[in-house]
Every structure is written in structure tokens, then in C-alpha cells.
mmCIF file of C-alpha atoms in Angstrom:
data_model
loop_
_atom_site.group_PDB
_atom_site.id
_atom_site.type_symbol
_atom_site.label_atom_id
_atom_site.label_comp_id
_atom_site.label_asym_id
_atom_site.label_seq_id
_atom_site.Cartn_x
_atom_site.Cartn_y
_atom_site.Cartn_z
ATOM 1 C CA MET A 1 78.411 143.757 74.938
ATOM 2 C CA GLY A 2 81.131 141.033 74.576
ATOM 3 C CA THR A 3 82.186 141.373 77.984
ATOM 4 C CA GLY A 4 81.552 137.650 78.830
ATOM 5 C CA THR A 5 80.003 138.171 82.251
ATOM 6 C CA LYS A 6 79.120 134.447 82.590
ATOM 7 C CA GLU A 7 82.808 133.385 81.828
ATOM 8 C CA TYR A 8 85.337 132.581 84.495
ATOM 9 C CA THR A 9 87.894 135.287 84.712
ATOM 10 C CA SER A 10 89.344 135.191 88.220
ATOM 11 C CA GLY A 11 92.809 133.755 88.922
ATOM 12 C CA PRO A 12 94.974 131.910 89.494
ATOM 13 C CA PHE A 13 95.645 131.108 85.827
ATOM 14 C CA TYR A 14 98.015 128.530 84.676
ATOM 15 C CA PRO A 15 99.278 127.684 81.205
ATOM 16 C CA GLY A 16 96.642 125.248 79.965
ATOM 17 C CA GLU A 17 96.738 122.558 77.405
ATOM 18 C CA SER A 18 95.799 123.258 73.864
ATOM 19 C CA THR A 19 92.539 121.288 74.533
ATOM 20 C CA GLN A 20 91.591 123.540 77.252
ATOM 21 C CA GLY A 21 91.040 126.729 75.706
ATOM 22 C CA TYR A 22 91.807 130.214 76.833
ATOM 23 C CA GLN A 23 93.182 130.524 80.330
ATOM 24 C CA GLY A 24 92.998 134.128 81.279
ATOM 25 C CA ARG A 25 91.216 137.403 82.657
ATOM 26 C CA LEU A 26 90.511 138.990 79.272
ATOM 27 C CA ASN A 27 87.009 139.112 78.243
ATOM 28 C CA ARG A 28 86.054 138.788 74.578
ATOM 29 C CA GLN A 29 85.660 142.733 74.060
ATOM 30 C CA GLN A 30 89.286 143.027 75.434
ATOM 31 C CA ILE A 31 90.610 140.290 73.231
ATOM 32 C CA PHE A 32 89.163 141.991 70.024
ATOM 33 C CA GLU A 33 90.715 145.483 71.165
ATOM 34 C CA ILE A 34 93.985 143.904 71.766
ATOM 35 C CA GLY A 35 93.905 141.711 68.687
ATOM 36 C CA LEU A 36 92.628 144.408 66.325
ATOM 37 C CA LYS A 37 95.235 146.841 67.619
ATOM 38 C CA ALA A 38 97.816 144.417 66.996
ATOM 39 C CA ILE A 39 96.756 143.779 63.318
ATOM 40 C CA GLN A 40 96.775 147.425 62.549
ATOM 41 C CA ASP A 41 100.223 147.918 64.437
ATOM 42 C CA LEU A 42 101.770 145.044 62.323
ATOM 43 C CA SER A 43 100.332 146.286 59.264
ATOM 44 C CA VAL A 44 101.739 149.726 59.665
ATOM 45 C CA LYS A 45 105.280 148.288 60.830
ATOM 46 C CA THR A 46 105.355 145.795 58.026
ATOM 47 C CA TYR A 47 103.682 147.748 55.012
ATOM 48 C CA ASP A 48 103.535 151.396 56.230
ATOM 49 C CA ASN A 49 99.768 151.353 55.778
ATOM 50 C CA ARG A 50 96.541 150.305 57.719
ATOM 51 C CA PHE A 51 95.406 146.812 57.339
ATOM 52 C CA GLU A 52 92.280 147.836 55.322
ATOM 53 C CA LYS A 53 94.387 149.737 52.855
ATOM 54 C CA LEU A 54 96.601 146.606 52.164
ATOM 55 C CA SER A 55 96.376 144.332 49.064
ATOM 56 C CA GLU A 56 94.735 140.930 49.564
ATOM 57 C CA GLU A 57 98.113 139.210 49.560
ATOM 58 C CA GLU A 58 99.463 141.648 52.137
ATOM 59 C CA GLN A 59 96.338 141.023 54.423
ATOM 60 C CA ASP A 60 96.773 137.355 54.066
ATOM 61 C CA ALA A 61 100.471 137.645 55.068
ATOM 62 C CA ILE A 62 99.420 139.606 58.319
ATOM 63 C CA LEU A 63 96.592 137.140 59.177
ATOM 64 C CA THR A 64 98.904 134.147 58.679
ATOM 65 C CA GLU A 65 101.460 135.703 61.221
ATOM 66 C CA PHE A 66 98.562 135.711 63.698
ATOM 67 C CA ALA A 67 97.331 132.203 62.641
ATOM 68 C CA GLU A 68 100.581 130.842 63.271
ATOM 69 C CA GLY A 69 101.002 132.419 66.684
ATOM 70 C CA LYS A 70 104.095 134.470 65.592
ATOM 71 C CA VAL A 71 102.749 137.870 66.932
ATOM 72 C CA GLU A 72 103.367 138.914 70.584
ATOM 73 C CA LEU A 73 100.105 139.938 72.238
ATOM 74 C CA ILE A 74 99.327 140.896 75.768
ATOM 75 C CA GLY A 75 97.400 138.253 77.702
ATOM 76 C CA MET A 76 97.022 135.660 74.737
ATOM 77 C CA LYS A 77 98.750 133.959 71.985
ATOM 78 C CA SER A 78 97.970 135.353 68.575
ATOM 79 C CA ASP A 79 96.694 132.198 67.246
ATOM 80 C CA TYR A 80 94.014 132.230 69.973
ATOM 81 C CA PHE A 81 93.017 135.652 68.749
ATOM 82 C CA PHE A 82 92.933 134.446 65.258
ATOM 83 C CA GLY A 83 90.552 131.713 66.075
ATOM 84 C CA VAL A 84 88.383 133.875 68.004
ATOM 85 C CA LEU A 85 88.208 136.459 64.997
ATOM 86 C CA ARG A 86 87.727 133.582 62.558
ATOM 87 C CA SER A 87 84.850 132.151 64.382
ATOM 88 C CA ALA A 88 83.173 135.514 64.849
ATOM 89 C CA THR A 89 83.544 136.275 61.117
ATOM 90 C CA LEU A 90 82.013 132.935 60.172
ATOM 91 C CA GLU A 91 79.162 133.358 62.751
ATOM 92 C CA GLY A 92 78.405 136.929 61.443
ATOM 93 C CA ALA A 93 78.304 135.597 57.774
ATOM 94 C CA TYR A 94 76.412 132.565 58.329
ATOM 95 C CA ALA A 95 74.095 132.796 61.454
ATOM 96 C CA ASP A 96 70.553 133.438 61.306
ATOM 97 C CA PRO A 97 69.762 137.217 60.514
ATOM 98 C CA LEU A 98 67.597 137.052 63.779
ATOM 99 C CA TYR A 99 70.872 137.436 65.667
ATOM 100 C CA GLY A 100 72.217 140.571 63.983
ATOM 101 C CA GLY A 101 74.470 138.995 61.236
ATOM 102 C CA ASN A 102 74.154 137.675 57.610
ATOM 103 C CA ALA A 103 72.323 140.799 56.333
ATOM 104 C CA ASN A 104 69.557 139.837 53.723
ATOM 105 C CA MET A 105 70.953 136.234 54.054
ATOM 106 C CA GLU A 106 73.738 136.905 51.754
ATOM 107 C CA GLY A 107 75.857 134.261 53.374
ATOM 108 C CA TRP A 108 73.192 131.680 52.880
ATOM 109 C CA LYS A 109 72.603 132.745 49.244
ATOM 110 C CA MET A 110 76.441 132.378 48.500
ATOM 111 C CA LYS A 111 76.221 128.871 49.639
ATOM 112 C CA ASN A 112 72.764 128.016 48.300
ATOM 113 C CA PHE A 113 71.583 127.262 51.966
ATOM 114 C CA PRO A 114 67.850 127.284 52.215
ATOM 115 C CA GLY A 115 67.639 128.562 55.759
ATOM 116 C CA HIS A 116 64.756 127.585 57.937
ATOM 117 C CA GLN A 117 62.011 126.175 55.681
ATOM 118 C CA MET A 118 58.747 124.892 57.339
ATOM 119 C CA SER A 119 59.046 121.659 55.309
ATOM 120 C CA PHE A 120 60.655 120.212 52.379
ATOM 121 C CA LEU A 121 57.878 117.671 51.734
ATOM 122 C CA ASN A 122 56.499 119.272 48.450
ATOM 123 C CA ILE A 123 60.145 118.969 46.901
ATOM 124 C CA ILE A 124 61.766 115.852 48.645
ATOM 125 C CA GLU A 125 61.488 113.544 45.488
ATOM 126 C CA ASP A 126 62.759 116.279 43.000
ATOM 127 C CA GLU A 127 66.500 116.927 41.955
ATOM 128 C CA PHE A 128 68.322 119.583 43.800
ATOM 129 C CA LYS A 129 67.002 122.915 43.298
ATOM 130 C CA VAL A 130 68.030 126.454 44.742
ATOM 131 C CA ILE A 131 65.408 127.560 47.214
ATOM 132 C CA GLU A 132 65.283 131.161 48.408
ATOM 133 C CA PRO A 133 66.420 131.146 51.980
ATOM 134 C CA ALA A 134 64.192 131.783 54.961
ATOM 135 C CA ALA A 135 65.107 133.089 58.290
ATOM 136 C CA LEU A 136 63.711 132.026 61.711
ATOM 137 C CA ASN A 137 61.557 135.253 61.957
ATOM 138 C CA SER A 138 60.357 135.001 58.396
ATOM 139 C CA GLN A 139 57.791 132.348 59.555
ATOM 140 C CA HIS A 140 56.050 134.777 61.583
ATOM 141 C CA SER A 141 53.523 137.414 60.371
ATOM 142 C CA HIS A 142 54.450 140.897 61.597
#
């Protein structure tokens, strides 16, 4: 999982423009392994504690270092890793539960997102109302 078998990872590689995205041979799994280890290493080096044990302010400081590209990583820039991490986090929080994240549609409930409703015809003329979200697979009987 996360090996990106359909992505081009053969050289030669040249430094790309910021609009060209990642230019390298690391797959997504390797990017996460390198980046997450670096988060732990920087947390221990800076605060003498693992990332998950840090205060919110300390965690924000560590993540800001990555987001600003200030952390040396093997094979990629830290701001690239931060972007991948951020995207994966948002996808996990807000994607349809059918894909394995957003457990119990909690991400949708936080945002009052109704999910995949069959129709809004019965309420289209009403004022805004919170609707219990429905996932893709909720439309099918089991």
C-alpha cells in the first residue's frame, strides 16, 4: 500500500519547477517513512520528547519548520512532505467513509456536510437545516 506503482519513478531526475510537483524516485510510502521519522527526530532533538507527547504549541512549531522547508530530508524537501501529509490528513478526515477514512462521518458532521443525499427536493425551498450525513454505501441495502 502506498507504493505508487503507477507513478513514474525512473531517472534521470532534474530539479523541477514548483509547478511540476515531486521529481524523484521515492514512492508515497517511503516519503511518509522518511518524513515521519524526521518529525520524531526533530521533536526529540528540539524538545527532548516524542512528537505526540509535545504540547500543541510545540507540535505547531515542529510542523511549521517542515511547512517552511527548513528541515533537511533525504530525497525531498520538507515543505513537499508537509504538503503530502496535510493532503492525506484532509482526505482521511473528509473523504467518503467508503474509502476507509472519516469514521462514522465525523469529519462531515463537524462541517455540517450532508454527504451523498439522494435528493434535496423535499427541502430545497426551506431555510438551511442540518441534515444527518449519508455515505455512498448508505444508499444500498445490505
